[in-house]
CSV table of C-alpha atoms in Angstrom, one decimal:
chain,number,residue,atom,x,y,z
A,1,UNK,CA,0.0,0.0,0.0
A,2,UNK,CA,1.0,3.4,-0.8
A,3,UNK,CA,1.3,5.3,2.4
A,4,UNK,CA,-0.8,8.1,3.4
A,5,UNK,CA,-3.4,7.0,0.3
A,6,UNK,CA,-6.8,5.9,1.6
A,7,UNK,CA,-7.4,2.0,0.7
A,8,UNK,CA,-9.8,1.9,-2.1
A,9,UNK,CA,-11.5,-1.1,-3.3
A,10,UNK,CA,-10.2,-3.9,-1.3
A,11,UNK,CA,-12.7,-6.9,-1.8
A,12,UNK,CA,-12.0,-10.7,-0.9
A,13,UNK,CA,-10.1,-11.4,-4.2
A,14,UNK,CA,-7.6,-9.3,-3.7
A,15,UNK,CA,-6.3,-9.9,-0.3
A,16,UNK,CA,-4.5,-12.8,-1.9
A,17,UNK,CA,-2.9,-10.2,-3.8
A,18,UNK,CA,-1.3,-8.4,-1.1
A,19,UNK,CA,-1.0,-10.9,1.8
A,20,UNK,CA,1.2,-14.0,1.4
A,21,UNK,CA,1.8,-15.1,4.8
A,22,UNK,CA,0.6,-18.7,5.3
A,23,UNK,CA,-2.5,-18.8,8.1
A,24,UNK,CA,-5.7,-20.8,8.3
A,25,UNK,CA,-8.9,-20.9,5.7
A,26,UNK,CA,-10.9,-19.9,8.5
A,27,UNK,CA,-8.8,-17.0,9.1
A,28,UNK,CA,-8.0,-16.0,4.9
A,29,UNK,CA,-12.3,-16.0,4.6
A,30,UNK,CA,-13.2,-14.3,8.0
A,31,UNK,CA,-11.2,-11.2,7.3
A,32,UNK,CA,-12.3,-10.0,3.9
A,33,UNK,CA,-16.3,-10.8,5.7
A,34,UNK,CA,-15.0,-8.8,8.5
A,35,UNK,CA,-13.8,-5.7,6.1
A,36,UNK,CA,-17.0,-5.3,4.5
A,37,UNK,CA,-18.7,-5.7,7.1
A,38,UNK,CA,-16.8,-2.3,9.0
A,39,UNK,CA,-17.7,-0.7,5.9
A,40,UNK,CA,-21.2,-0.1,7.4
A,41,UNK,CA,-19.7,1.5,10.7
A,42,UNK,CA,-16.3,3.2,9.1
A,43,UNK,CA,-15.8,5.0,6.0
A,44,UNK,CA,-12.9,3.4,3.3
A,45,UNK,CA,-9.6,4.3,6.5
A,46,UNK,CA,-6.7,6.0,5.2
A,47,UNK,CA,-3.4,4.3,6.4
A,48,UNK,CA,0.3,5.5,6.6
A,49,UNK,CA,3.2,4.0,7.4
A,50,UNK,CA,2.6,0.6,6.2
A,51,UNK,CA,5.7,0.3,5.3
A,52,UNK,CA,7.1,-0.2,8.8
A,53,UNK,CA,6.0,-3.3,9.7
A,54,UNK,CA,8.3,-6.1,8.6
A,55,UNK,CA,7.6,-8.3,6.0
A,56,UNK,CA,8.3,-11.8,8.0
A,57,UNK,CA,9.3,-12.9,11.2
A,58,UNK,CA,8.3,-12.0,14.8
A,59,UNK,CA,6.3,-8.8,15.2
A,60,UNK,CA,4.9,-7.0,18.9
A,61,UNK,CA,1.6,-4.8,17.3
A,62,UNK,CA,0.8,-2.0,19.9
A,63,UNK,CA,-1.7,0.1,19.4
A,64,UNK,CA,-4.1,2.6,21.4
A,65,UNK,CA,-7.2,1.5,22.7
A,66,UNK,CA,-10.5,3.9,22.2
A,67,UNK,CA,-13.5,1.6,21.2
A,68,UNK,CA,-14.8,-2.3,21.2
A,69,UNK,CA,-14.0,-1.4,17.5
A,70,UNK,CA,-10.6,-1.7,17.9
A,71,UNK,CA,-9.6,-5.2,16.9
A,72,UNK,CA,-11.9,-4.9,13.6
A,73,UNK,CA,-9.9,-1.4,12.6
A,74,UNK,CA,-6.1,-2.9,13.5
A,75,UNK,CA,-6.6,-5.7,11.7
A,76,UNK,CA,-7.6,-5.2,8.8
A,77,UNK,CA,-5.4,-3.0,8.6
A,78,UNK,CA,-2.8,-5.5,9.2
A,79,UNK,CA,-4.1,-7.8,7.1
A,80,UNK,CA,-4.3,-5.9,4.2
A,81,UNK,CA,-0.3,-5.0,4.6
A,82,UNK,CA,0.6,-8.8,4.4
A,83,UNK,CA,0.2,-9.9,8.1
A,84,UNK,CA,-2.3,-11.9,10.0
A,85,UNK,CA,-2.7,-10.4,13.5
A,86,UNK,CA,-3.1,-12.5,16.7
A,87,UNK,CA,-4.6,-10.5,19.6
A,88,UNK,CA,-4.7,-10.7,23.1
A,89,UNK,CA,-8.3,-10.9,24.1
A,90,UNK,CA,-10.1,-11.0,27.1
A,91,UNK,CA,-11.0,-15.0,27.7
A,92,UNK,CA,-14.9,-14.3,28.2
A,93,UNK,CA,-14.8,-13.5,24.4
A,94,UNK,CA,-13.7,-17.0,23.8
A,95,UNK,CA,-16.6,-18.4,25.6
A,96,UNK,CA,-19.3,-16.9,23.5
A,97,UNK,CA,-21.1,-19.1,21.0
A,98,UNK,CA,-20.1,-18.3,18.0
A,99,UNK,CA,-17.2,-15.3,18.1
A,100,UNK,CA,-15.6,-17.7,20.6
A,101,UNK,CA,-15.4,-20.4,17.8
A,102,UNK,CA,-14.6,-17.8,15.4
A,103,UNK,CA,-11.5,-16.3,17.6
A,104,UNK,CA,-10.2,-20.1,18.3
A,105,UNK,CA,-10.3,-21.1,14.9
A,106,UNK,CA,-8.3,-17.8,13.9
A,107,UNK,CA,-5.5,-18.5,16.5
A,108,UNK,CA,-6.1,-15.7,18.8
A,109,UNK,CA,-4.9,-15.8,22.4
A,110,UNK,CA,-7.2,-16.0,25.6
A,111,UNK,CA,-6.3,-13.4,28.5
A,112,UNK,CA,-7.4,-14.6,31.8
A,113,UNK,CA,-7.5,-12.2,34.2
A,114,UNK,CA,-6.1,-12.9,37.5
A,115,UNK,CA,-5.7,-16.5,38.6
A,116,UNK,CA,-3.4,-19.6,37.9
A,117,UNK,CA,-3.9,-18.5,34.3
A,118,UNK,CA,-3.1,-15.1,34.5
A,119,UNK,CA,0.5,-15.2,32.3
A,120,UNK,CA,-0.7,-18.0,29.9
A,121,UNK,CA,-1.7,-15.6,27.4
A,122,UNK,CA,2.1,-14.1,27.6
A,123,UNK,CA,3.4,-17.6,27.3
A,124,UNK,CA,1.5,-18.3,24.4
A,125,UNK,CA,2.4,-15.1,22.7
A,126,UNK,CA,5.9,-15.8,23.2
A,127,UNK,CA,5.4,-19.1,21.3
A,128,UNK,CA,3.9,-17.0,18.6
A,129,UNK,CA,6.9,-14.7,18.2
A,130,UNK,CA,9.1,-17.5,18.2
A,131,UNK,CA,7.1,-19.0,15.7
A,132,UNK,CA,7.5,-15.9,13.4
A,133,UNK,CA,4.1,-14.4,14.3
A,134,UNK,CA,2.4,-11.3,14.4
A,135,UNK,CA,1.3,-10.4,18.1
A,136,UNK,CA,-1.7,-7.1,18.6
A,137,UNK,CA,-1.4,-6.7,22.5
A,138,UNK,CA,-2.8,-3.3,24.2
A,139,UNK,CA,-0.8,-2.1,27.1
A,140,UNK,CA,-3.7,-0.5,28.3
A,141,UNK,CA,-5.1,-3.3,28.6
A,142,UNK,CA,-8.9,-2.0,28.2
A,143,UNK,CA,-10.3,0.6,26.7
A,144,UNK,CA,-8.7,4.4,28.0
A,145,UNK,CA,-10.5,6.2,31.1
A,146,UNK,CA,-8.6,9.6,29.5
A,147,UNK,CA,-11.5,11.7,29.3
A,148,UNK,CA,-10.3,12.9,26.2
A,149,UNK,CA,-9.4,9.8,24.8
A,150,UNK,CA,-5.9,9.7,24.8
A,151,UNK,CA,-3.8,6.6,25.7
A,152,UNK,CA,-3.5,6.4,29.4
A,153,UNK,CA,-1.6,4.6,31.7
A,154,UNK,CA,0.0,0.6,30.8
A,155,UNK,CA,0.2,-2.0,32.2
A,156,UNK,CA,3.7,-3.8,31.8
A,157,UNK,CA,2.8,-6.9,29.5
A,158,UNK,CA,3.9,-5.6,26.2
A,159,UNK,CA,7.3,-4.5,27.9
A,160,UNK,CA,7.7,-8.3,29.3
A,161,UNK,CA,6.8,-9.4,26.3
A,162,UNK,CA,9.1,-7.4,24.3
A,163,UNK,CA,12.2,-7.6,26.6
A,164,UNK,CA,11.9,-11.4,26.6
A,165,UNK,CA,11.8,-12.5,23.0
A,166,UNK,CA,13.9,-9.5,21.0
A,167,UNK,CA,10.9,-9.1,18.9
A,168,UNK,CA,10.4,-5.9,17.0
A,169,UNK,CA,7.8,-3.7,18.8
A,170,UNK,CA,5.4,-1.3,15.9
A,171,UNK,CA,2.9,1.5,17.2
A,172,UNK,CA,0.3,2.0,15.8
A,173,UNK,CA,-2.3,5.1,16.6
A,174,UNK,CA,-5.5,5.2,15.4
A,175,UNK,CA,-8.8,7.6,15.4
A,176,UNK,CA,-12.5,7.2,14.7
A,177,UNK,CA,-13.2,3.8,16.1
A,178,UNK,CA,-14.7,5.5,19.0
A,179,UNK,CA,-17.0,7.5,16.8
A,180,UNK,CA,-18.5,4.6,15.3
A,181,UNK,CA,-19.1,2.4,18.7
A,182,UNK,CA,-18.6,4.3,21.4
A,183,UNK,CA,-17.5,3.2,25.0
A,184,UNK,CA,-18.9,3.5,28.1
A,185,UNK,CA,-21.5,5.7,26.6
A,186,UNK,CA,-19.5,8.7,26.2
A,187,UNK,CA,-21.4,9.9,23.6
A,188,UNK,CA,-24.5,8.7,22.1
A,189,UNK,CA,-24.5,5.9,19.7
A,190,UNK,CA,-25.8,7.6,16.0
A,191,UNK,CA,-25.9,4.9,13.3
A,192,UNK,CA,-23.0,6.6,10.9
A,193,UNK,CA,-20.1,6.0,8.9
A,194,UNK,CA,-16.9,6.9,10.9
A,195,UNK,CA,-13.7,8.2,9.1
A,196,UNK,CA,-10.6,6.1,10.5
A,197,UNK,CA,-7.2,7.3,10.6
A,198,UNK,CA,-4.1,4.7,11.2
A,199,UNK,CA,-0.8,5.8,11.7
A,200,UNK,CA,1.8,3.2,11.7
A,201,UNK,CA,5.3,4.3,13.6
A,202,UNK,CA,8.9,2.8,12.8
A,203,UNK,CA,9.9,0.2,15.4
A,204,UNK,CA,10.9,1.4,18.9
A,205,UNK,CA,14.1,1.5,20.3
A,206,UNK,CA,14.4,-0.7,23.8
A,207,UNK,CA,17.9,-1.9,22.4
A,208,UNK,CA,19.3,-0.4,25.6
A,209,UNK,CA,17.0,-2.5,27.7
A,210,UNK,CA,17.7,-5.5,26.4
A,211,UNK,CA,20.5,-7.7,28.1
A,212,UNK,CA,19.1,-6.3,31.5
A,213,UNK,CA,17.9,-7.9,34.5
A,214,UNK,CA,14.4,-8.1,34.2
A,215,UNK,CA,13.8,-6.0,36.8
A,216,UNK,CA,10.6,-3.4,37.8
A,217,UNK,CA,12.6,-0.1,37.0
A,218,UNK,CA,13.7,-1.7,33.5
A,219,UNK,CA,10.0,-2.6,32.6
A,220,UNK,CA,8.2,0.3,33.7
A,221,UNK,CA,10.9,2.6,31.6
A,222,UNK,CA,10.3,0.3,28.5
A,223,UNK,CA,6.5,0.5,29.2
A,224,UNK,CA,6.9,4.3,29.3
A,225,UNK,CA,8.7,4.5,26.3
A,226,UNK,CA,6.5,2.2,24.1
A,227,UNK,CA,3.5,4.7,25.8
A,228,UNK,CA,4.9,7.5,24.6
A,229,UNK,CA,5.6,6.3,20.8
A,230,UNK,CA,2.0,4.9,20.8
A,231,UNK,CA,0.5,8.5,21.5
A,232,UNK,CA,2.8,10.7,19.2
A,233,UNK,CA,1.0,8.5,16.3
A,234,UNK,CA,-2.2,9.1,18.5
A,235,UNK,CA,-1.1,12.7,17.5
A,236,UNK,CA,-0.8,12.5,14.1
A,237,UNK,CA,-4.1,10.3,13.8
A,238,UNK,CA,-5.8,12.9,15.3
A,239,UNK,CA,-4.0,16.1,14.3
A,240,UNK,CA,-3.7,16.9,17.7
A,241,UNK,CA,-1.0,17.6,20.5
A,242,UNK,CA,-1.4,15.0,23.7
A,243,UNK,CA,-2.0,16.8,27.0
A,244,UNK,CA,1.0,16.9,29.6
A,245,UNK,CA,1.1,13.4,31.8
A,246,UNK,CA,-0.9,10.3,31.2
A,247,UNK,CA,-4.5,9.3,33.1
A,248,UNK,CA,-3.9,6.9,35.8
A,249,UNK,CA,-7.5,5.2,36.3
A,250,UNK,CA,-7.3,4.3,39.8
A,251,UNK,CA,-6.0,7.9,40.7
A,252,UNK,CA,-9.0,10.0,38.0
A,253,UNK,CA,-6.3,12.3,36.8
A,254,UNK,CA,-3.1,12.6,35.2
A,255,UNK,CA,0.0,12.0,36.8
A,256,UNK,CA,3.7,12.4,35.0
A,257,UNK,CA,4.6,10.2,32.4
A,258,UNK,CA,6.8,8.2,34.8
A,259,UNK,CA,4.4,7.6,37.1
A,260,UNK,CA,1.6,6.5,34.5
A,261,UNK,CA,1.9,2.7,34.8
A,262,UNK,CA,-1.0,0.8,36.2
């Protein structure tokens, strides 16, 4: 894809045109059901920076989180640029009747939150990078509590994740998913198309982390830093400087960068 040129005509017969990577049937047909299918909620999205994210081999995906929307927007996005994304989802997804068989069958990982099976969904992702797969994991790790929208404080899971397997770690910022489905009712819910805006960064630089003792000054510095790449694409998504510090949830306000992690 040409970046900074809104995706035009993309219909099923021509994702085999652009995406190569081997993956599933169930997967190869549920994505180009799932693209036409946004077209009711999103207007045709206009992507940049395609180009950054590696051809092969073991990718970490993060990305801002604004809407229930999210997964649809990110991955077709990634899709359509010649990669088949495996999220991190919350596990009660994967107990629903139909979108549970539907996420199992496209390989996407459970999260279970708290519990004896709390870091399984890291463990599996790890398999998956070392497997040469594409991993989507939100260090928010729900939708943001920033009033305004803006990414807010992580959690430290894409930072583990990162500093354990080497793997190259993409931002991605994106606006207008939140238009279309809104969360939490912040606004009312008005049956129209949405214009989405992805910006895709260059991979982020944790070389100097890596090597180190995993220790919890190491992660929450990587988790800072792979915050603050996520929301200067957030800026350029939305044409739009960030406000100083980052909303910490369980304090209702901003705090400084360095003492945004949840």
């Amino acid at each position: 894809m040409s970046a900074g040129v809104p995706v035009k005509r993309i219909y099923r017969g021509e994702l085999g045109q652009v995406n190569f990577e081997p993956t599933n049937r169930v997967f190869r047909t549920l994505v180009p059901v799932v693209h036409r299918l946004a077209r009711l909620l999103t207007k045709t999205p206009t992507w940049h920076g395609g180009e950054n994210l590696p051809a092969t081999g073991p990718v970490i995906i993060v990305p801002n989180h604004i809407s229930s929307l999210d997964p649809v927007v990110v991955g077709e996005f990634l899709a359509y640029n010649g990669r088949w994304p495996h999220f991190l989802a919350r596990a009660n997804l994967f107990y629903l009747p139909v979108l549970g068989r539907l996420l199992r069958s496209a390989e996407q990982i459970p999260v279970h939150r708290g519990g004896r099976h709390a870091r399984d969904a890291l463990f599996e992702a790890e398999r998956a990078l070392y497997a040469g797969e594409v991993i989507v994991i939100y260090p928010e790790g729900t939708i943001t509590f920033d009033p305004d929208e803006w990414p807010m404080a992580a959690h430290t899971g894409a930072a583990r994740l990162a500093l354990a397997t080497g793997a190259p770690v993409i931002p991605i910022g994106q606006w207008g998913a939140s238009i279309a489905v809104p969360p939490r009712g912040i606004r009312p819910f008005k049956l129209q198309r949405a214009p989405i805006t992805i910006e895709c960064g260059s991979p982020i630089d944790l070389s100097d982390f890596l090597g180190q003792p995993d220790t919890p000054q190491v992660v929450r510095a990587a988790s800072v830093r792979i915050m603050d790449a996520i929301t200067a694409q957030v800026e350029l998504a939305r044409g739009a400087k960030a406000p100083e510090g980052r909303w910490q949830p369980r304090l209702k306000r901003r705090v400084a960068r360095v003492e945004a992690l949840s």
